[in-house]
Coordinates of C-alpha atoms in Angstrom, one line a residue:
M563 CA 169.6 40.6 124.2
L564 CA 168.4 37.8 122.0
A565 CA 165.7 40.0 120.6
M566 CA 168.2 42.7 119.9
V567 CA 170.5 40.3 118.0
I568 CA 167.6 39.0 115.9
L569 CA 165.7 42.1 115.2
T570 CA 168.4 44.8 114.8
P571 CA 171.0 43.7 112.2
L572 CA 169.5 46.0 109.6
Q573 CA 169.4 49.0 111.9
A574 CA 173.0 49.7 111.3
S575 CA 172.5 49.7 107.6
R576 CA 170.0 52.5 107.7
A577 CA 171.5 55.5 105.9
D578 CA 171.7 58.9 107.6
I579 CA 168.7 60.9 106.5
S580 CA 170.9 63.5 104.7
D581 CA 172.3 60.8 102.4
L582 CA 169.0 59.2 101.5
F583 CA 167.8 61.2 98.5
K584 CA 170.9 62.3 96.6
D585 CA 169.8 63.0 93.0
F586 CA 166.2 62.5 93.8
S587 CA 165.6 65.1 96.5
L588 CA 163.3 65.0 99.5
K589 CA 161.2 67.7 97.8
D590 CA 160.9 65.5 94.7
E591 CA 159.8 62.5 96.8
L592 CA 157.1 64.5 98.7
E593 CA 155.8 65.9 95.4
L594 CA 155.7 62.4 93.8
G595 CA 153.8 61.1 96.8
R596 CA 151.3 63.9 96.6
K597 CA 150.8 63.4 92.9
F598 CA 150.3 59.6 93.4
S599 CA 147.8 60.3 96.1
V600 CA 145.8 62.7 93.8
L601 CA 146.0 60.1 91.0
I602 CA 144.5 57.3 93.3
K603 CA 141.9 59.6 94.7
S604 CA 140.9 60.7 91.2
R605 CA 140.6 57.1 89.8
M606 CA 139.7 54.8 92.6
P607 CA 136.9 54.6 95.2
L608 CA 138.1 55.4 98.7
I609 CA 136.4 54.7 102.1
E610 CA 135.6 58.0 103.6
D611 CA 134.2 56.8 107.0
P612 CA 136.5 58.5 109.5
E613 CA 136.2 55.5 111.9
V614 CA 137.8 53.2 109.2
V615 CA 140.4 55.7 108.1
S616 CA 141.5 56.7 111.6
Y617 CA 141.9 53.1 112.5
I618 CA 144.5 52.6 109.7
N619 CA 146.3 55.8 110.7
D620 CA 146.3 54.7 114.4
I621 CA 148.1 51.5 113.4
I622 CA 150.6 53.5 111.4
K623 CA 151.4 55.7 114.4
R624 CA 151.8 52.6 116.5
L625 CA 154.2 51.1 114.0
Q626 CA 156.4 54.2 114.1
T627 CA 157.3 53.4 117.7
D628 CA 160.6 51.8 116.7
M629 CA 161.3 53.9 113.6
K630 CA 164.0 56.4 113.4
P631 CA 162.7 60.0 112.7
Q632 CA 161.3 60.2 109.2
P633 CA 161.2 63.4 107.0
Y634 CA 157.5 63.1 106.1
K635 CA 154.1 62.5 107.7
F636 CA 152.6 59.1 107.0
E637 CA 149.0 59.1 105.7
G638 CA 146.8 56.0 105.5
N639 CA 143.9 55.5 103.1
V640 CA 141.5 52.7 102.5
I641 CA 140.5 51.6 98.9
L642 CA 137.2 50.0 98.3
D643 CA 138.3 46.9 96.5
N644 CA 138.2 43.1 97.2
S645 CA 141.8 42.5 96.4
L646 CA 144.2 41.3 99.2
N647 CA 146.4 44.3 98.7
A648 CA 148.3 47.0 100.6
F649 CA 151.0 49.3 99.4
A650 CA 153.0 52.3 100.4
V651 CA 154.6 54.8 98.1
P652 CA 157.4 57.5 98.5
G653 CA 156.3 60.5 100.5
G654 CA 154.7 58.4 103.2
Y655 CA 151.3 57.4 101.7
L656 CA 150.0 54.0 102.5
F657 CA 146.9 52.4 100.9
V658 CA 145.0 49.3 102.2
H659 CA 142.3 47.5 100.3
T660 CA 139.1 46.5 102.0
G661 CA 139.6 42.9 100.7
L662 CA 142.7 42.6 102.8
L663 CA 141.0 43.9 106.0
L664 CA 138.1 41.4 105.6
E665 CA 140.4 38.4 104.9
L666 CA 142.8 38.6 107.8
E667 CA 142.0 37.1 111.2
N668 CA 144.1 39.3 113.5
E669 CA 145.1 42.9 113.8
S670 CA 148.7 41.8 114.1
E671 CA 148.5 40.3 110.6
L672 CA 147.3 43.6 109.2
A673 CA 150.0 45.5 111.2
G674 CA 152.6 43.0 109.9
I675 CA 151.7 43.7 106.3
M676 CA 151.5 47.4 106.9
G677 CA 154.9 47.4 108.6
H678 CA 156.4 45.6 105.6
E679 CA 155.0 48.2 103.3
L680 CA 156.2 51.1 105.4
A681 CA 159.7 49.6 105.4
H682 CA 159.8 49.9 101.6
I683 CA 159.5 53.7 102.2
T684 CA 161.9 54.0 105.1
Q685 CA 164.5 51.8 103.3
Q686 CA 164.2 53.9 100.1
H687 CA 163.5 51.0 97.8
I688 CA 161.6 53.0 95.3
T689 CA 163.5 56.3 95.6
G690 CA 166.7 54.5 94.9
R691 CA 165.4 53.4 91.5
I692 CA 163.8 56.7 90.8
A693 CA 167.1 58.5 91.4
K694 CA 168.5 56.7 88.4
A695 CA 165.8 58.2 86.1
K696 CA 166.7 61.8 86.5
K697 CA 164.7 63.0 83.4
T698 CA 161.5 61.3 84.3
Q699 CA 158.4 63.5 85.0
L700 CA 156.8 63.1 88.4
M701 CA 153.3 62.5 86.9
G702 CA 154.7 59.7 84.8
L703 CA 156.3 58.2 87.8
A704 CA 152.9 58.4 89.7
G705 CA 151.3 56.5 86.9
A706 CA 154.2 54.0 86.9
L707 CA 153.7 53.3 90.6
A708 CA 150.0 52.8 90.1
G709 CA 150.7 50.2 87.4
M710 CA 153.2 48.5 89.7
F711 CA 151.0 48.4 92.8
I712 CA 147.4 48.0 91.4
G713 CA 147.8 47.1 87.8
G714 CA 146.6 43.6 88.2
G715 CA 143.7 44.3 90.5
S716 CA 140.0 44.6 89.7
T717 CA 140.2 48.4 89.8
G718 CA 143.6 48.6 88.2
P719 CA 143.2 49.0 84.4
G720 CA 144.0 52.4 83.1
L721 CA 146.0 53.5 86.2
A722 CA 149.4 53.3 84.5
V723 CA 149.0 56.7 82.8
G724 CA 150.7 56.6 79.4
S725 CA 153.2 54.3 77.8
L726 CA 156.1 55.9 79.6
A727 CA 154.5 55.1 82.9
A728 CA 153.7 51.5 81.9
A729 CA 157.3 51.0 80.8
Q730 CA 158.7 52.4 84.1
S731 CA 156.5 50.2 86.3
A732 CA 158.7 47.2 85.4
M733 CA 161.8 49.2 86.3
L734 CA 160.4 50.2 89.7
N735 CA 159.3 46.7 90.8
Y736 CA 160.9 45.6 94.1
S737 CA 163.8 43.2 93.9
R738 CA 163.9 40.1 96.0
Q739 CA 166.5 41.7 98.3
D740 CA 164.1 44.7 98.8
E741 CA 161.3 42.3 99.8
R742 CA 163.6 40.4 102.3
E743 CA 164.8 43.7 103.8
A744 CA 161.2 45.0 104.1
D745 CA 160.2 41.7 105.8
Q746 CA 163.0 42.1 108.4
M747 CA 162.4 45.8 109.0
G748 CA 158.7 45.3 109.1
L749 CA 159.2 42.7 111.8
I750 CA 161.2 45.2 113.8
Y751 CA 158.4 47.8 113.5
L752 CA 155.7 45.1 114.4
T753 CA 157.4 43.9 117.5
G754 CA 158.5 47.5 118.5
A755 CA 154.8 48.4 118.4
G756 CA 153.9 45.6 120.9
Y757 CA 152.3 43.2 118.4
A758 CA 152.6 39.5 118.4
P759 CA 155.5 38.8 115.9
Q760 CA 153.6 35.8 114.4
G761 CA 151.3 38.4 112.7
M762 CA 154.0 39.0 110.1
V763 CA 153.9 35.4 108.9
G764 CA 150.1 35.1 109.4
G765 CA 149.4 38.0 107.1
F766 CA 151.6 36.7 104.2
E767 CA 150.2 33.2 104.6
A768 CA 146.7 34.6 104.2
I769 CA 147.7 36.3 101.0
R770 CA 149.5 33.1 99.8
K771 CA 146.4 31.0 100.5
K772 CA 144.3 33.4 98.5
K773 CA 146.7 33.2 95.5
W774 CA 145.8 29.5 95.1
Q775 CA 142.1 30.3 95.3
S776 CA 142.2 33.2 92.8
G777 CA 145.4 34.4 91.3
S778 CA 143.9 37.6 90.1
T779 CA 143.5 39.0 93.6
M780 CA 147.2 38.5 94.4
P781 CA 149.1 41.8 94.7
A782 CA 151.2 42.3 91.6
Y783 CA 154.4 43.1 93.6
L784 CA 154.0 39.8 95.6
S785 CA 152.8 37.5 92.8
T786 CA 155.8 38.3 90.7
H787 CA 158.2 37.0 93.4
P788 CA 158.3 33.2 93.4
D789 CA 160.4 33.2 96.6
V790 CA 157.4 34.2 98.8
D791 CA 157.4 30.7 100.3
E792 CA 161.1 31.0 101.2
R793 CA 160.5 34.4 102.7
I794 CA 157.7 33.0 105.0
I795 CA 160.0 30.2 106.1
S796 CA 162.8 32.6 106.8
L797 CA 160.6 34.9 108.8
G798 CA 159.2 31.9 110.7
D799 CA 162.7 30.8 111.7
R800 CA 163.6 34.3 112.9
I801 CA 160.4 34.6 114.9
R802 CA 160.9 31.2 116.6
M803 CA 164.2 32.5 118.0
L804 CA 162.5 35.5 119.8
P805 CA 162.1 35.6 123.6
P806 CA 159.1 33.6 124.9
D807 CA 157.4 36.6 126.4
M808 CA 157.4 38.2 123.0
L809 CA 156.0 35.1 121.4
K810 CA 153.2 34.9 124.0
R811 CA 151.9 38.4 123.4
P812 CA 148.0 38.2 123.3
E813 CA 146.0 39.3 120.3
D814 CA 143.6 42.3 120.8
N815 CA 141.2 42.3 117.9
K816 CA 138.3 44.2 119.4
R817 CA 138.7 47.3 117.3
F818 CA 139.8 45.3 114.3
N819 CA 136.6 43.3 114.4
R820 CA 134.5 46.4 114.7
I821 CA 136.1 47.8 111.6
K822 CA 135.6 44.5 109.7
T823 CA 131.9 44.5 110.8
L824 CA 131.4 48.1 109.5
I825 CA 133.1 47.4 106.2
R826 CA 131.3 44.1 105.6
A827 CA 127.9 45.6 106.5
R828 CA 128.2 48.8 104.6
Y829 CA 130.3 48.1 101.6
T830 CA 130.0 44.5 100.6
D831 CA 127.0 42.7 99.0
P832 CA 124.3 43.1 101.6
K833 CA 122.8 39.7 101.1
I834 CA 126.1 38.0 101.6
A835 CA 126.8 40.2 104.6
L836 CA 123.5 39.3 106.1
R837 CA 124.2 35.6 105.8
H838 CA 127.6 36.2 107.5
F839 CA 125.9 38.1 110.5
D840 CA 123.2 35.5 110.7
R841 CA 125.8 32.9 111.6
S842 CA 127.1 35.0 114.6
A843 CA 126.2 34.5 118.2
P844 CA 122.9 36.1 119.3
D845 CA 124.7 38.2 122.0
D846 CA 127.3 39.6 119.5
C847 CA 126.4 43.3 119.7
M848 CA 128.6 44.2 116.7
S849 CA 127.0 41.6 114.5
Q850 CA 123.5 42.8 115.5
M851 CA 124.5 46.3 114.3
G852 CA 126.0 44.8 111.1
R853 CA 122.8 42.9 110.5
A854 CA 120.8 46.0 111.0
I855 CA 122.9 48.0 108.5
A856 CA 122.6 45.2 105.9
L857 CA 118.9 45.0 106.3
A858 CA 118.5 48.7 105.9
R859 CA 120.5 48.4 102.6
L860 CA 118.1 45.7 101.5
N861 CA 115.2 48.2 102.3
R862 CA 113.9 45.9 105.0
I863 CA 113.2 48.9 107.2
T864 CA 111.1 47.3 109.9
D865 CA 113.6 44.4 110.4
A866 CA 116.5 46.9 110.4
A867 CA 114.8 49.0 113.1
D868 CA 114.2 45.9 115.3
N869 CA 117.9 44.9 114.9
F870 CA 119.1 48.4 115.7
D871 CA 117.0 48.3 118.9
L872 CA 118.6 44.9 119.8
A873 CA 122.1 46.4 119.2
L874 CA 121.3 49.4 121.3
A875 CA 120.0 47.2 124.1
C876 CA 123.1 45.0 123.9
S877 CA 125.5 47.9 123.9
P878 CA 123.8 51.2 124.9
N879 CA 127.0 53.2 125.4
D880 CA 128.8 52.2 122.2
F881 CA 129.2 55.4 120.1
L882 CA 129.3 53.4 116.8
V883 CA 126.0 51.6 117.5
N884 CA 124.4 55.0 118.5
R885 CA 125.8 56.6 115.4
E886 CA 124.6 53.9 113.0
A887 CA 121.2 53.8 114.6
G888 CA 121.0 57.5 114.6
S889 CA 121.9 57.8 110.9
F890 CA 119.3 55.1 110.1
H891 CA 116.5 56.9 111.9
Y892 CA 117.5 60.1 110.3
M893 CA 117.3 58.6 106.8
K894 CA 113.9 57.1 107.5
G895 CA 112.6 60.5 108.7
D896 CA 112.4 60.1 112.5
L897 CA 114.4 63.3 113.3
D898 CA 113.7 63.3 117.1
R899 CA 114.9 59.8 117.6
A900 CA 117.9 60.5 115.3
A901 CA 118.8 63.6 117.2
T902 CA 118.9 61.8 120.5
L903 CA 121.1 59.0 119.2
L904 CA 123.4 61.2 117.3
Q905 CA 123.9 63.6 120.2
K906 CA 124.8 60.6 122.4
A907 CA 127.2 59.3 119.8
I908 CA 129.0 62.7 119.7
L909 CA 129.1 62.9 123.5
L910 CA 130.6 59.4 123.7
N911 CA 133.1 60.1 120.9
P912 CA 133.7 63.8 120.0
R913 CA 135.8 62.6 117.1
D914 CA 132.9 60.7 115.5
Y915 CA 132.7 62.9 112.4
M916 CA 130.1 60.7 110.7
A917 CA 127.8 61.5 113.6
F918 CA 128.7 65.2 113.2
F919 CA 127.8 64.8 109.5
F920 CA 124.3 63.4 110.0
Y921 CA 123.6 65.8 112.9
A922 CA 124.6 68.8 110.7
R923 CA 122.1 67.6 108.1
L924 CA 119.5 67.1 110.7
L925 CA 119.9 70.7 112.0
G926 CA 119.7 72.0 108.5
D927 CA 116.4 70.1 107.9
K928 CA 115.0 71.7 111.1
G929 CA 116.0 75.2 109.9
D930 CA 118.9 75.8 112.2
I931 CA 121.2 77.0 109.5
K932 CA 123.8 78.6 111.8
G933 CA 124.0 75.5 114.0
A934 CA 124.3 73.2 110.9
S935 CA 127.0 75.5 109.4
R936 CA 129.1 75.2 112.6
Y937 CA 129.0 71.5 112.3
F938 CA 129.7 71.4 108.6
E939 CA 132.7 73.9 109.0
E940 CA 134.1 71.8 111.8
L941 CA 133.8 68.7 109.6
L942 CA 135.6 70.3 106.7
L943 CA 138.6 71.2 109.0
H944 CA 139.1 67.5 109.5
L945 CA 137.7 66.1 106.2
P946 CA 138.4 68.8 103.6
E947 CA 138.1 66.4 100.6
D948 CA 134.9 64.6 101.6
S949 CA 132.5 65.1 98.7
E950 CA 129.4 64.2 100.7
I951 CA 130.1 66.9 103.3
H952 CA 130.6 69.5 100.6
Y953 CA 127.4 68.4 98.7
Y954 CA 125.0 68.6 101.6
Y955 CA 126.5 71.8 103.0
G956 CA 126.4 73.4 99.5
R957 CA 122.8 72.3 99.0
M958 CA 121.7 73.7 102.4
L959 CA 123.4 77.0 101.7
G960 CA 121.9 77.3 98.2
E961 CA 118.4 76.5 99.5
N962 CA 118.8 79.4 101.9
R963 CA 120.1 81.9 99.3
Y964 CA 123.8 81.8 100.2
L965 CA 124.5 81.4 96.5
F966 CA 128.3 81.9 96.3
K967 CA 129.2 79.5 99.1
G968 CA 126.5 77.0 98.0
Y969 CA 127.7 76.7 94.5
L970 CA 131.4 76.6 95.6
H971 CA 130.8 73.7 97.9
L972 CA 128.8 71.9 95.2
A973 CA 131.8 72.5 92.9
Y974 CA 134.1 71.0 95.5
S975 CA 131.7 68.0 95.9
A976 CA 131.8 67.3 92.2
L977 CA 135.6 67.8 92.1
Y978 CA 136.1 65.2 94.7
K979 CA 133.7 62.9 93.0
N980 CA 135.7 63.4 89.8
D981 CA 132.7 64.7 87.9
K982 CA 134.3 67.3 85.6
K983 CA 131.1 68.4 84.0
K984 CA 129.3 69.2 87.3
T985 CA 132.5 70.7 88.6
D986 CA 132.7 73.2 85.7
Y987 CA 129.0 74.0 85.9
N988 CA 129.0 74.8 89.7
F989 CA 132.3 76.6 89.6
G990 CA 130.9 78.8 86.8
L991 CA 127.9 79.7 89.0
A992 CA 130.1 80.3 92.0
N993 CA 132.2 82.6 89.9
T994 CA 129.1 84.5 88.7
N995 CA 128.0 85.0 92.3
A996 CA 131.4 86.0 93.7
K997 CA 131.3 89.7 94.8
T998 CA 134.0 90.3 97.5
P999 CA 137.8 90.1 97.3
E1000 CA 137.6 87.3 99.8
E1001 CA 135.3 85.3 97.6
K1002 CA 137.6 85.8 94.7
Q1003 CA 140.5 84.4 96.8
E1004 CA 138.3 81.4 97.6
L1005 CA 137.9 80.8 93.8
E1006 CA 141.6 80.9 93.3
R1007 CA 142.1 78.3 96.0
F1008 CA 139.5 76.1 94.3
E1009 CA 141.2 76.5 90.9
A1010 CA 144.5 75.2 92.5
K1011 CA 142.7 72.1 93.7
Y1012 CA 141.0 71.8 90.3
Q1013 CA 144.3 71.8 88.5
E1014 CA 145.6 68.9 90.7
R1015 CA 142.8 66.7 89.5
A1016 CA 142.6 68.0 86.0
E1017 CA 146.2 67.0 85.5
F1018 CA 145.1 63.3 85.6
W1019 CA 141.6 63.7 84.2
D1020 CA 143.0 64.7 80.8
K1021 CA 145.3 61.8 80.4

């Protein structure tokens, strides 16, 4: 009963879903979210590894445990950037920066910050302000949101598209009341998902600590609110009043630490990553894998192979270790060893699409075009905007004289890499080789995707 008293006072204030949108309709919100997502994907580097992306989306699903039904499907993405940032925008899109993932100590801290951001959506903090600007174009609003959420980060310049968007970003900024409400609702989501409530405070304290170390990495929406200390104190007081069994919930960081290892090894400076892994315990299987990945990036192939062998011996039935070792041996040309490891990774985890990707390439290299195509097509059902999948599939098809599909996939690859020149070039060749009505329809579908990106390329 005490938990209900503490965690539910805002529940009654949630508007009925039919009253939420008023002048700014649900359709408008979903369209704005889609445009914002396209803008971010056309301007910023995203982590495509399904293991990382699915992890974020699994936390979102868990946080929905104590949410009332929502009118949209949440989508999580990971931005390759060292800022301690995460933000959610209307339409259900949530973005987490890799810098935040690497800085936090516990999954509950990450979930606390994500719950706070999701609460900004469920409580209509942005849509309430947008509804007042009836004549504003959605693309301008997408740029304004970009300026609000990322404008101060290392990848932020130029994201506020046009002067209108830049002016609107100030209007859209969260109020102090919005932030307090998001804190409280986020705590409800966090505890409803079974996390330790202390994670909410821990996450914000990590961001606050970073502010004093380097103000430029502070999220703009948080650094502009001087009452963050007061909010942390208020949350701490609320958490201390929760039932003892809730306060004693254990932390489970196994998957969180795996994701951090993967990000650190593959996407940060490999020399710095190697020093980090060298400080780990000798029997830490994940650190052995991370060390091997970093060594491979430094072109220390023999050392990398030795460390992959150690990681496999340490954790022979870990799909991630098998996948990373398999992809390493594929890249160094040992196709037989790679095939064995990648097949095992797929058996251990049929959703390991990165293993699918390298195994598809391997089959293509061995001349099994039909087998490779089946894997590539399966991949594109789950990862339709992955530029690397389109590139290697298109290249394999082109080399085997399937010219229309080859050029079309190369055009998609260039499109999702935001390379307009190569997109136009390969689309022109696909158009030249289109013969059937079905192929003409495929070109029309491509043109629709092209227009989504071109809308922002030209600004």
